[in-house]
Coordinates of C-alpha atoms in Angstrom, one line a residue:
Chain A
M12 CA 70.2 94.1 82.4
A13 CA 70.8 93.4 85.3
H14 CA 74.8 91.9 86.0
Y15 CA 76.0 90.2 89.4
C16 CA 78.9 89.4 91.6
V17 CA 79.6 86.8 94.4
G18 CA 81.5 88.2 97.0
I19 CA 83.5 86.3 99.5
D20 CA 84.4 87.8 102.7
L21 CA 87.3 84.8 103.8
G22 CA 87.7 84.4 107.5
G23 CA 89.2 82.2 109.6
T24 CA 86.1 81.1 111.4
N25 CA 83.4 81.9 108.6
L26 CA 83.1 83.0 105.2
K27 CA 80.5 85.9 104.6
A28 CA 78.7 85.1 101.1
G29 CA 76.6 87.1 99.0
L30 CA 75.4 88.2 95.7
V31 CA 75.3 91.8 94.6
D32 CA 74.3 93.7 91.3
Q33 CA 76.3 96.7 89.6
D34 CA 74.3 99.3 91.7
T35 CA 75.4 97.7 94.8
R36 CA 72.7 96.1 96.1
V37 CA 73.1 93.1 98.0
L38 CA 70.4 90.2 96.7
C39 CA 71.5 87.5 99.0
K40 CA 73.8 87.5 101.8
F41 CA 75.0 84.2 104.4
S42 CA 77.5 83.2 106.5
V43 CA 79.0 79.7 106.7
P44 CA 82.0 77.9 108.7
T45 CA 84.9 78.1 106.6
G46 CA 86.1 75.3 109.0
V47 CA 89.6 75.6 108.8
E48 CA 90.6 72.1 110.8
K49 CA 89.3 70.0 107.8
G50 CA 91.9 71.5 105.6
T51 CA 92.8 73.1 102.2
Q52 CA 90.7 71.1 99.8
H53 CA 87.5 71.1 102.2
V54 CA 87.8 75.1 102.7
V55 CA 87.6 75.8 98.8
S56 CA 85.1 73.5 98.5
T57 CA 83.4 75.5 100.8
I58 CA 83.9 78.6 98.9
A59 CA 82.8 77.2 95.6
S60 CA 79.1 75.9 97.1
A61 CA 78.9 79.1 99.0
V62 CA 79.1 80.9 95.4
E63 CA 76.8 78.2 93.3
R64 CA 74.8 78.6 96.8
A65 CA 74.8 82.7 96.2
V66 CA 73.4 82.3 92.8
S67 CA 71.0 80.1 93.0
E68 CA 69.5 81.9 96.6
A69 CA 69.3 84.9 94.8
G70 CA 67.6 83.3 92.0
V71 CA 69.7 85.0 89.1
R72 CA 70.8 83.2 85.6
K73 CA 74.4 82.1 86.2
D74 CA 75.1 83.9 82.1
D75 CA 74.1 87.1 84.0
V76 CA 77.2 86.8 86.8
I77 CA 80.5 88.2 86.3
G78 CA 82.5 86.7 88.4
V79 CA 83.7 86.1 92.2
G80 CA 85.3 88.3 94.1
I81 CA 87.2 86.9 97.2
G82 CA 88.9 88.5 99.9
S83 CA 91.3 86.8 102.1
P84 CA 93.3 87.5 105.0
G85 CA 96.8 88.2 103.8
P86 CA 99.9 87.5 103.0
M87 CA 98.3 86.8 99.6
S88 CA 98.3 88.0 96.1
H89 CA 96.3 89.3 93.8
R90 CA 98.2 89.5 91.1
R91 CA 99.4 85.7 91.6
G92 CA 95.9 85.0 93.1
L93 CA 97.2 83.2 95.7
V94 CA 96.4 82.4 99.4
I95 CA 100.0 82.7 100.6
N96 CA 100.2 82.0 104.6
P97 CA 97.1 83.7 106.7
A98 CA 98.1 82.9 110.8
N99 CA 94.5 82.7 111.0
L100 CA 93.8 79.9 107.4
P101 CA 97.0 77.6 108.7
C102 CA 95.6 75.2 106.2
M103 CA 96.2 77.6 103.4
K104 CA 99.5 77.8 102.3
N105 CA 100.0 78.7 99.0
V106 CA 96.9 78.0 97.6
P107 CA 95.9 79.2 94.0
L108 CA 92.4 80.3 95.2
R109 CA 91.6 82.2 92.3
D110 CA 92.2 79.9 89.4
E111 CA 90.7 77.1 92.0
I112 CA 87.3 79.0 92.3
T113 CA 87.1 79.6 88.6
R114 CA 88.0 75.7 88.0
R115 CA 85.0 75.2 90.0
T116 CA 82.7 77.3 89.4
G117 CA 83.3 78.4 85.9
L118 CA 83.3 81.7 87.0
R119 CA 86.3 84.4 86.4
A120 CA 87.0 84.9 89.7
T121 CA 89.7 88.2 91.5
L122 CA 91.3 87.7 94.9
E123 CA 92.0 90.6 97.1
N124 CA 93.5 91.3 101.0
D125 CA 90.6 91.5 103.0
A126 CA 91.3 95.2 104.2
N127 CA 91.4 96.4 100.8
A128 CA 88.1 94.3 99.6
A129 CA 86.6 96.3 103.0
A130 CA 88.0 100.2 102.1
W131 CA 87.0 99.0 98.5
G132 CA 83.2 98.2 99.5
E133 CA 82.6 101.2 101.5
Y134 CA 84.2 103.3 98.5
W135 CA 81.9 102.0 96.3
A136 CA 78.8 101.5 98.0
G137 CA 79.5 103.2 101.3
A138 CA 81.0 106.4 103.4
G139 CA 83.1 106.9 100.1
K140 CA 80.6 106.6 97.3
G141 CA 81.3 109.7 95.5
V142 CA 84.9 110.2 96.5
R143 CA 88.1 109.7 94.0
D144 CA 90.2 109.4 97.1
M145 CA 89.6 107.7 100.3
V146 CA 91.6 106.5 103.2
M147 CA 90.1 103.6 105.5
F148 CA 91.3 102.5 108.8
T149 CA 89.4 99.9 110.5
L150 CA 89.3 99.7 114.3
G151 CA 89.5 95.9 114.8
T152 CA 91.9 93.4 117.0
G153 CA 94.2 95.3 114.9
V154 CA 94.1 98.3 112.7
G155 CA 93.7 97.5 109.5
G156 CA 93.8 99.9 106.4
G157 CA 93.0 100.4 102.6
V158 CA 93.4 103.4 100.5
I159 CA 91.8 104.1 97.4
A160 CA 93.9 107.0 95.1
E161 CA 92.0 108.5 92.2
G162 CA 89.2 105.7 92.1
N163 CA 92.1 102.8 92.2
L164 CA 92.7 100.3 95.0
L165 CA 96.4 101.1 95.8
R166 CA 98.4 98.1 96.0
G167 CA 101.8 99.0 96.1
H168 CA 104.7 96.8 95.2
F169 CA 104.8 94.1 97.1
E170 CA 100.9 94.0 97.4
N171 CA 101.3 95.8 100.9
G172 CA 99.8 99.1 100.3
G173 CA 97.5 100.3 102.9
E174 CA 99.0 98.5 105.8
L175 CA 97.6 101.5 107.8
G176 CA 97.9 100.4 111.6
H177 CA 101.6 100.1 110.7
I178 CA 102.2 104.0 110.6
I179 CA 104.3 104.8 113.4
V180 CA 103.0 107.4 115.6
Q181 CA 105.2 107.7 118.5
P182 CA 108.8 107.0 117.9
G183 CA 110.6 103.7 120.6
G184 CA 107.0 103.5 121.8
R185 CA 105.0 100.5 122.4
R186 CA 105.9 97.5 120.6
C187 CA 103.5 96.3 117.9
S188 CA 103.1 92.7 117.4
C189 CA 105.1 93.1 113.9
N190 CA 107.8 94.3 115.8
Q191 CA 107.9 97.7 115.4
R192 CA 108.2 100.2 118.2
G193 CA 105.4 103.1 118.4
C194 CA 102.5 101.8 115.5
V195 CA 99.1 103.5 115.4
E196 CA 97.8 99.7 116.1
A197 CA 99.9 99.6 119.6
Y198 CA 97.7 102.9 120.7
S199 CA 94.6 102.6 119.2
S200 CA 93.3 98.7 118.2
A201 CA 91.1 97.3 120.4
A202 CA 93.1 94.8 121.8
N203 CA 95.5 97.8 122.3
V204 CA 94.0 100.0 124.2
A205 CA 92.4 97.1 126.3
A206 CA 95.9 96.1 126.7
R207 CA 97.1 99.2 128.2
M208 CA 94.7 99.6 130.8
V209 CA 95.5 96.2 131.8
E210 CA 98.9 97.7 132.0
E211 CA 98.7 100.7 133.8
I212 CA 96.3 99.0 136.8
R213 CA 99.3 96.4 137.0
S214 CA 101.7 99.2 137.5
G215 CA 99.8 100.9 139.8
K216 CA 97.6 103.5 138.3
A217 CA 94.3 104.1 140.2
S218 CA 90.9 103.1 138.4
T219 CA 87.4 101.9 138.6
L220 CA 88.4 99.1 136.7
R221 CA 90.9 97.3 138.7
A222 CA 88.1 95.4 140.7
M223 CA 87.6 93.7 137.2
L224 CA 90.6 93.4 136.8
D225 CA 90.9 91.8 140.2
R226 CA 87.9 89.1 139.9
G227 CA 89.4 88.2 136.7
E228 CA 87.5 89.3 134.5
E229 CA 88.6 90.6 130.9
I230 CA 88.8 94.2 130.1
R231 CA 87.9 95.1 126.8
A232 CA 87.9 98.6 124.8
E233 CA 84.2 99.3 125.7
H234 CA 84.9 98.7 129.4
V235 CA 87.4 101.2 128.7
D236 CA 85.5 103.8 126.7
G237 CA 82.7 103.1 129.3
A238 CA 84.8 104.2 132.4
A239 CA 86.2 106.8 130.4
R240 CA 82.7 108.4 130.0
A241 CA 81.5 107.5 133.6
G242 CA 84.6 110.2 134.3
D243 CA 87.9 107.3 134.9
R244 CA 91.0 109.3 134.5
L245 CA 93.3 106.6 133.5
A246 CA 90.3 104.9 131.3
A247 CA 89.9 108.9 129.6
Q248 CA 93.9 109.3 129.9
I249 CA 93.7 105.8 127.1
W250 CA 91.0 106.5 125.5
D251 CA 92.0 109.9 124.4
D252 CA 95.4 108.6 123.3
A253 CA 94.1 106.1 121.1
C254 CA 92.3 109.0 119.5
R255 CA 94.8 111.0 119.1
Y256 CA 97.3 108.9 117.3
L257 CA 94.8 107.9 115.0
A258 CA 94.5 111.6 114.2
I259 CA 98.1 111.8 113.8
A260 CA 97.9 109.0 111.4
C261 CA 95.6 111.1 109.4
V262 CA 97.8 113.8 108.9
V263 CA 100.1 111.5 107.7
M264 CA 97.8 110.3 104.8
Q265 CA 96.6 113.7 104.8
H266 CA 99.8 114.7 103.1
A267 CA 101.0 111.2 101.6
T268 CA 97.7 110.6 99.6
N269 CA 95.6 113.6 100.3
P270 CA 92.4 112.2 100.4
E271 CA 88.9 113.6 100.2
R272 CA 87.5 111.5 102.9
I273 CA 88.6 109.0 106.1
V274 CA 86.5 106.3 107.0
F275 CA 86.7 104.5 110.2
A276 CA 85.8 101.1 110.3
G277 CA 85.9 98.1 112.6
G278 CA 83.9 96.9 116.1
M279 CA 85.3 100.1 118.1
I280 CA 83.3 102.5 116.2
N281 CA 80.2 101.0 118.3
A282 CA 81.5 103.8 120.1
G283 CA 79.7 106.2 118.5
P284 CA 79.9 109.8 118.0
P285 CA 82.2 111.0 121.0
L286 CA 85.1 108.6 119.1
L287 CA 84.9 110.6 115.9
E288 CA 84.3 114.3 117.4
R289 CA 87.5 113.1 119.9
I290 CA 89.6 112.1 116.5
R291 CA 88.5 114.9 115.1
K292 CA 89.1 117.5 117.4
H293 CA 92.6 115.9 117.7
F294 CA 93.2 116.1 113.4
H295 CA 92.4 119.7 113.7
E296 CA 95.1 120.3 116.5
Q297 CA 97.5 118.3 114.8
T298 CA 97.1 119.0 111.3
W299 CA 99.1 122.1 109.3
N300 CA 97.5 125.4 108.8
L301 CA 99.8 126.2 105.4
L302 CA 96.8 124.8 102.8
D303 CA 92.8 123.8 103.9
D304 CA 93.1 120.2 102.7
F305 CA 91.0 118.8 105.2
P306 CA 89.3 115.3 104.5
Q307 CA 86.6 114.5 106.4
I308 CA 86.2 112.0 109.0
M309 CA 83.5 109.7 109.0
F310 CA 82.1 106.4 109.9
A311 CA 82.1 103.4 107.7
T312 CA 78.4 102.8 107.2
L313 CA 78.3 99.0 105.5
G314 CA 78.9 97.3 109.1
D315 CA 80.1 93.2 108.9
D316 CA 79.3 93.4 105.1
A317 CA 81.8 95.6 104.2
G318 CA 84.2 93.1 102.9
M319 CA 81.7 90.6 101.1
I320 CA 80.3 93.8 99.4
G321 CA 83.6 95.0 98.5
A322 CA 85.1 91.6 97.2
A323 CA 82.1 91.9 95.0
G324 CA 83.1 95.2 94.1
C325 CA 86.3 94.2 93.1
A326 CA 85.3 91.8 90.7
F327 CA 83.1 94.3 88.7
R328 CA 85.9 96.2 88.9
A329 CA 88.1 93.2 87.5
Q330 CA 85.6 93.2 84.8
E331 CA 86.3 97.2 83.9
T332 CA 89.9 96.9 83.9
G333 CA 90.6 93.5 82.6
D334 CA 92.8 92.8 85.7
W335 CA 91.1 89.8 87.4
Chain B
M25 CA 110.8 109.2 64.5
A26 CA 111.8 111.5 67.5
H27 CA 109.3 113.3 69.5
Y28 CA 110.2 115.9 72.0
C29 CA 109.4 118.2 75.0
V30 CA 110.7 121.1 76.7
G31 CA 110.5 120.9 80.1
I32 CA 110.6 124.2 82.4
D33 CA 111.8 124.5 86.0
L34 CA 110.5 127.3 87.3
G35 CA 112.1 129.1 90.6
G36 CA 111.7 131.9 92.4
T37 CA 115.1 132.8 91.0
N38 CA 115.8 131.2 87.8
L39 CA 114.3 128.9 85.8
K40 CA 115.8 126.0 84.0
A41 CA 114.9 125.1 80.1
G42 CA 115.5 122.2 78.2
L43 CA 114.3 120.2 75.5
V44 CA 114.5 116.1 76.2
D45 CA 113.5 113.5 73.6
Q46 CA 111.3 110.4 74.4
D47 CA 114.4 108.7 75.7
T48 CA 115.0 110.5 78.1
R49 CA 117.9 112.7 76.5
V50 CA 118.6 116.3 77.2
L51 CA 119.1 117.9 74.2
C52 CA 119.8 121.2 75.2
K53 CA 119.6 123.2 78.8
F54 CA 119.8 126.3 80.0
S55 CA 119.0 128.8 82.8
V56 CA 117.5 132.4 82.6
P57 CA 116.5 134.5 85.6
T58 CA 112.3 134.7 86.2
G59 CA 112.6 138.1 87.3
V60 CA 109.6 138.3 89.5
E61 CA 110.4 141.6 90.4
K62 CA 109.0 142.6 87.3
G63 CA 105.6 141.2 87.5
T64 CA 103.3 138.7 85.9
Q65 CA 103.5 139.6 82.6
H66 CA 107.2 139.7 82.3
V67 CA 107.7 135.8 84.3
V68 CA 105.2 134.6 81.7
S69 CA 107.1 136.3 78.8
T70 CA 110.3 134.8 80.4
I71 CA 109.1 131.4 79.9
A72 CA 107.2 131.3 76.5
S73 CA 110.8 132.6 75.1
A74 CA 112.7 129.9 77.2
V75 CA 110.4 127.6 75.2
E76 CA 111.0 128.9 71.8
R77 CA 114.8 129.0 72.6
A78 CA 114.9 125.3 73.3
V79 CA 113.4 124.2 70.8
S80 CA 115.8 126.2 68.2
E81 CA 118.9 125.7 70.1
A82 CA 117.9 121.9 69.8
G83 CA 117.9 122.6 66.3
V84 CA 114.2 120.8 65.9
R85 CA 111.3 121.0 63.9
K86 CA 108.8 122.7 66.3
D87 CA 106.1 120.1 64.8
D88 CA 108.1 117.6 66.7
V89 CA 107.2 118.7 69.9
I90 CA 104.7 117.3 71.0
G91 CA 104.4 120.0 74.8
V92 CA 105.5 121.5 77.5
G93 CA 106.1 120.8 80.8
I94 CA 105.9 123.3 83.5
G95 CA 107.0 122.8 87.3
S96 CA 105.8 125.4 89.4
P97 CA 106.3 125.8 93.2
G98 CA 102.6 125.2 95.0
P99 CA 100.1 125.9 95.6
M100 CA 98.9 125.3 92.0
S101 CA 96.5 123.2 90.4
H102 CA 97.1 121.0 87.7
R103 CA 94.0 120.1 86.9
R104 CA 92.8 123.9 86.7
G105 CA 96.4 124.9 85.1
L106 CA 97.0 127.5 87.4
V107 CA 99.8 128.7 89.5
I108 CA 97.7 130.2 93.0
N109 CA 99.9 131.9 95.3
P110 CA 103.7 130.3 95.6
A111 CA 105.6 132.1 98.6
N112 CA 108.8 132.5 96.6
L113 CA 106.7 133.5 93.2
P114 CA 104.6 136.8 94.6
C115 CA 103.5 138.1 91.2
M116 CA 102.3 134.9 90.3
K117 CA 98.5 135.0 91.9
N118 CA 95.9 132.8 89.8
V119 CA 97.9 133.2 86.8
P120 CA 96.3 130.4 84.2
L121 CA 99.5 129.4 83.2
R122 CA 99.3 126.3 81.1
D123 CA 97.0 128.3 78.8
E124 CA 99.0 131.2 78.5
I125 CA 101.7 129.0 77.6
T126 CA 99.7 127.4 74.9
R127 CA 98.5 130.9 73.8
R128 CA 101.7 132.5 73.5
T129 CA 103.8 128.9 71.9
G130 CA 100.8 127.2 70.2
L131 CA 102.3 124.3 72.1
R132 CA 100.2 122.2 74.3
A133 CA 101.1 122.7 78.0
T134 CA 100.8 120.8 81.4
L135 CA 101.4 122.4 85.0
E136 CA 102.9 120.1 87.9
N137 CA 103.4 120.4 91.4
D138 CA 107.8 121.1 91.2
A139 CA 108.4 118.8 93.6
N140 CA 106.2 115.8 92.0
A141 CA 107.8 116.9 88.6
A142 CA 110.9 116.1 89.8
A143 CA 109.9 112.7 91.6
W144 CA 108.5 111.8 87.9
G145 CA 112.3 113.0 86.4
E146 CA 113.9 110.2 88.8
Y147 CA 111.4 108.1 87.8
W148 CA 111.0 108.2 84.5
A149 CA 115.0 109.2 83.8
G150 CA 116.5 108.8 87.0
A151 CA 117.1 106.4 90.3
G152 CA 113.5 105.2 89.7
K153 CA 114.2 103.9 85.8
G154 CA 112.2 100.3 85.5
V155 CA 110.2 100.5 89.0
R156 CA 106.4 101.3 88.8
D157 CA 106.2 102.3 92.5
M158 CA 108.3 104.8 93.9
V159 CA 108.7 107.6 96.9
M160 CA 111.1 111.0 96.8
F161 CA 112.5 112.9 99.4
T162 CA 113.7 115.9 98.6
L163 CA 116.0 117.2 101.5
G164 CA 116.3 121.1 100.9
T165 CA 115.6 123.8 103.1
G166 CA 112.5 121.7 103.3
V167 CA 111.6 118.4 102.7
G168 CA 109.7 118.0 99.7
G169 CA 108.3 115.1 98.3
G170 CA 106.5 112.9 95.3
V171 CA 104.9 109.3 95.0
I172 CA 104.2 107.4 91.9
A173 CA 102.1 104.3 92.4
E174 CA 101.7 102.1 90.0
G175 CA 103.1 104.1 87.0
N176 CA 101.2 107.4 88.0
L177 CA 102.0 110.5 89.9
L178 CA 99.6 110.3 93.1
R179 CA 98.4 113.7 92.9
G180 CA 95.3 113.4 95.4
H181 CA 92.0 115.1 95.9
F182 CA 93.4 118.4 97.0
E183 CA 96.1 117.5 94.6
N184 CA 98.4 118.2 97.9
G185 CA 99.4 114.4 97.4
G186 CA 103.4 114.0 98.5
E187 CA 103.7 116.6 100.7
L188 CA 105.9 114.1 102.5
G189 CA 108.0 116.5 104.3
H190 CA 104.7 117.0 106.8
I191 CA 104.5 113.2 108.0
I192 CA 104.4 113.8 111.6
V193 CA 107.1 111.5 113.4
Q194 CA 107.4 112.9 117.0
P195 CA 104.1 113.8 118.3
G196 CA 104.6 116.7 120.4
G197 CA 108.1 117.5 118.7
R198 CA 109.5 120.6 116.8
R199 CA 107.5 123.2 115.2
C200 CA 107.4 123.3 111.5
S201 CA 107.0 126.4 109.7
C202 CA 103.5 124.6 108.6
N203 CA 102.6 124.7 112.1
Q204 CA 102.1 121.5 112.7
R205 CA 104.8 119.8 115.0
G206 CA 107.0 117.0 114.7
C207 CA 107.3 116.8 111.4
V208 CA 110.1 115.6 109.2
E209 CA 111.0 118.4 108.0
A210 CA 111.7 119.7 111.4
Y211 CA 114.3 117.4 112.0
S212 CA 115.8 116.6 108.7
S213 CA 115.4 119.5 106.4
A214 CA 118.8 121.1 105.6
A215 CA 117.5 124.3 107.1
N216 CA 116.3 122.5 110.1
V217 CA 119.6 120.3 111.1
A218 CA 121.3 124.1 111.1
A219 CA 118.6 125.5 113.4
R220 CA 118.7 122.4 115.9
M221 CA 122.6 123.3 116.1
V222 CA 122.4 126.5 116.8
E223 CA 119.7 125.9 119.6
E224 CA 121.4 123.4 121.2
I225 CA 124.5 125.6 121.3
R226 CA 122.7 128.4 122.8
S227 CA 121.1 126.3 125.3
G228 CA 124.9 125.9 126.0
K229 CA 125.3 122.3 124.9
A230 CA 129.3 122.0 124.0
S231 CA 129.8 121.8 120.2
T232 CA 133.3 122.1 118.2
L233 CA 131.3 124.7 116.3
R234 CA 130.3 127.2 119.1
A235 CA 133.7 129.0 117.7
M236 CA 131.6 129.9 114.5
L237 CA 128.2 131.1 116.0
D238 CA 130.7 133.5 118.4
R239 CA 131.9 135.3 115.1
G240 CA 128.3 135.4 113.7
E241 CA 128.8 132.8 110.6
E242 CA 126.0 131.1 109.5
I243 CA 126.0 127.6 110.5
R244 CA 124.9 125.1 107.4
A245 CA 124.0 121.6 107.4
E246 CA 127.2 120.9 105.9
H247 CA 129.3 121.8 109.0
V248 CA 127.5 119.8 110.9
D249 CA 128.4 116.9 108.8
G250 CA 131.2 117.9 109.2
A251 CA 131.4 118.1 112.6
A252 CA 129.7 115.0 112.9
R253 CA 132.2 112.9 111.1
A254 CA 135.5 114.7 113.3
G255 CA 133.6 113.6 116.4
D256 CA 131.7 116.3 117.6
R257 CA 128.8 114.6 119.5
L258 CA 126.3 117.0 119.6
A259 CA 126.7 117.1 116.0
A260 CA 126.4 113.4 115.7
Q261 CA 123.4 113.4 117.3
I262 CA 121.6 115.9 115.5
W263 CA 122.5 114.6 112.4
D264 CA 121.4 111.3 113.7
D265 CA 118.4 112.4 114.4
A266 CA 118.0 113.7 111.3
C267 CA 118.8 110.2 109.4
R268 CA 116.3 108.6 112.0
Y269 CA 113.5 110.3 111.4
L270 CA 113.7 110.1 107.4
A271 CA 114.4 106.5 108.3
I272 CA 110.6 106.6 110.0
A273 CA 109.1 108.5 107.4
C274 CA 110.7 105.9 105.3
V275 CA 108.4 103.2 107.3
V276 CA 105.7 105.2 107.0
M277 CA 105.3 105.5 103.3
Q278 CA 106.7 101.8 103.3
H279 CA 103.4 100.7 104.7
A280 CA 101.3 103.6 102.7
T281 CA 102.1 103.2 99.1
N282 CA 104.5 100.5 99.3
P283 CA 107.1 101.3 96.9
E284 CA 109.9 99.3 95.2
R285 CA 112.2 102.0 95.8
I286 CA 112.7 105.4 98.1
V287 CA 114.9 108.2 96.6
F288 CA 116.8 110.8 98.3
A289 CA 117.0 113.9 96.4
G290 CA 118.6 117.6 97.5
G291 CA 121.2 119.4 98.1
M292 CA 121.9 117.5 101.6
I293 CA 122.7 114.3 99.6
N294 CA 125.8 115.5 99.0
A295 CA 126.7 114.4 102.6
G296 CA 127.6 111.5 100.4
P297 CA 127.2 107.6 100.8
P298 CA 127.4 107.6 104.9
L299 CA 124.1 109.6 105.0
L300 CA 122.5 107.0 102.8
E301 CA 124.1 103.9 105.0
R302 CA 122.8 105.8 108.2
I303 CA 119.2 106.3 106.9
R304 CA 119.1 102.8 105.8
K305 CA 120.7 101.5 109.2
H306 CA 117.9 103.4 111.2
F307 CA 115.2 101.9 108.5
H308 CA 116.0 98.4 109.2
E309 CA 116.1 98.7 112.8
Q310 CA 112.8 100.5 113.0
T311 CA 110.3 98.7 110.2
W312 CA 108.7 95.5 110.5
N313 CA 109.6 91.9 110.6
L314 CA 106.3 90.6 109.3
L315 CA 106.9 90.5 105.8
D316 CA 109.8 91.1 103.7
D317 CA 108.9 94.1 101.8
F318 CA 111.5 96.1 102.1
P319 CA 112.1 99.2 99.5
Q320 CA 115.3 99.9 98.2
I321 CA 116.6 103.6 99.4
M322 CA 118.6 105.0 97.3
F323 CA 120.0 108.2 96.1
A324 CA 119.0 110.4 92.9
T325 CA 120.8 110.5 89.9
L326 CA 119.3 113.8 88.1
G327 CA 120.9 116.3 90.4
D328 CA 119.6 119.6 89.4
D329 CA 118.2 118.6 86.5
A330 CA 115.7 116.5 87.8
G331 CA 112.9 119.2 87.7
M332 CA 113.4 120.3 84.2
I333 CA 114.0 116.5 82.7
G334 CA 110.5 115.4 85.1
A335 CA 108.7 118.6 83.7
A336 CA 109.1 117.3 80.2
G337 CA 108.5 114.5 80.5
C338 CA 105.5 114.9 82.4
A339 CA 104.5 116.6 78.6
F340 CA 105.2 113.0 77.4
R341 CA 103.1 111.5 79.9
A342 CA 100.0 114.3 79.4
Q343 CA 100.1 113.1 75.8
E344 CA 100.2 109.5 76.7
T345 CA 97.0 109.7 79.2
G346 CA 95.3 112.8 77.2
D347 CA 95.5 114.2 80.9
W348 CA 97.2 117.8 79.6

């Protein structure tokens, strides 16, 4: 008999919802505005309504729905089912979201960090399928992360495991938004690739992108990528640095949790195979030759659905382990 | 009723054996030469005899002995019970040690990486008692490591998890014996602290330790520590670098596996509280201010017994999980 879980990927602007079966098939999915400006009760109601809508839209019996998984931005607590204080959800301070959703929908619910949920999604249904030890880096505005160790999401004592964007790869290096120096995020996130380009041009370095800056246009990571491919030396250097620091973070995780596969996700992977090839090249230049425990380095395959599918997967997993 | 396990810490020169009860009490312990020069069969017999001796010396009934845990240098495989090819055990190539010991002693056996066994020892019986998420760094000739995540030893897909000495902390930095550049081991192991001192003096830097070198005496890490305390600036710089890079490795592990406690072990911790204070100071200077998920940073408490006690603990754990 088929069983289902609802996945919710809670974002600052929209939330994505869907119904997923135990074989990772998505029966329906949709996106609705989160409505943070309307306050806590509105957001909670929006999530509860999305759960009901996913069940009815998919046309399954509610009795066959095992539960709801919710991926939430951090800080949050899986153990306590609590959204603590996410920067992009200002109305969601200390909201016991897990129990609220259960109260309103009658379904068991589990709460997970959104980056962890996305990593679990790729592990369960995407690029990590079939492996037991996986690491994921998500290259967006920041660099997110998630670690699966022996088939379990690694949460850690303070529930902040897998904050891989804040691995230090350059001591004394660029200041990160987290206040550390030299985080991989400070070199390799889309926002920081763009920011470095702007800084270098402003400091007087030559680049074909100077004209954009002079016209007051916003330089984004894809412009740096494009300029690098077109032969811009400064852009090529910044892009290459981003890949090299990601490769160092891969070496670090190779030795820390020793995954079979490292998966890259997020908007920046639209740069395509050359990005992957460059990370792999640097990885093999930077890693040891003592053993041949080299992880496969791959792109994620679920795109924007990873968080929603992963949240549903977390609910299936909660059912298995009893750890909602 | 009391239950017991035998712990074996297999080294290149000696092996340490002991009988440990389920409450981590050591009933007896002793050390015997491994005898690598006498070949595989001799080493295997030596281990088997040590097992029998531990049981009889402790005066317990063999029926009350659950099994034997063996900590072996890597490369080795817990899953296959195989010692593969350790540098300091040249006669132990592809030896199915787990099954050989069972065959000879009639006791179940489990094989674990020696650094992991020592980490498990501190987790089970020492500085990590009472926590579920722990990271250990062992500061000896090299820098070893071990990771406990949610009460489980993190082995990883290739069974090389927790090789924390090879976290890269300085890209393009000192060449490590593993062929990577900028490993924490290349700055913070006892051997490398001493090696850096010699290199810097030879390159012309002033130090009170130059006279030792001129006399042909060996400079060791404790000499660097002593000179640093006595006001030698070069020694102080090298010692401080060692602590700073260890602190960076702590920040990395804070974000990777998010432990409650980070434990330092090995000969270098004889430098005492000033070493710990310096690592802590650098840690708090290097870590983020986004969340207060700061691990406690402490010294190991079991000394040279960690590997033996941990090996016995691994056997108790194998009994619990069924994963011998």
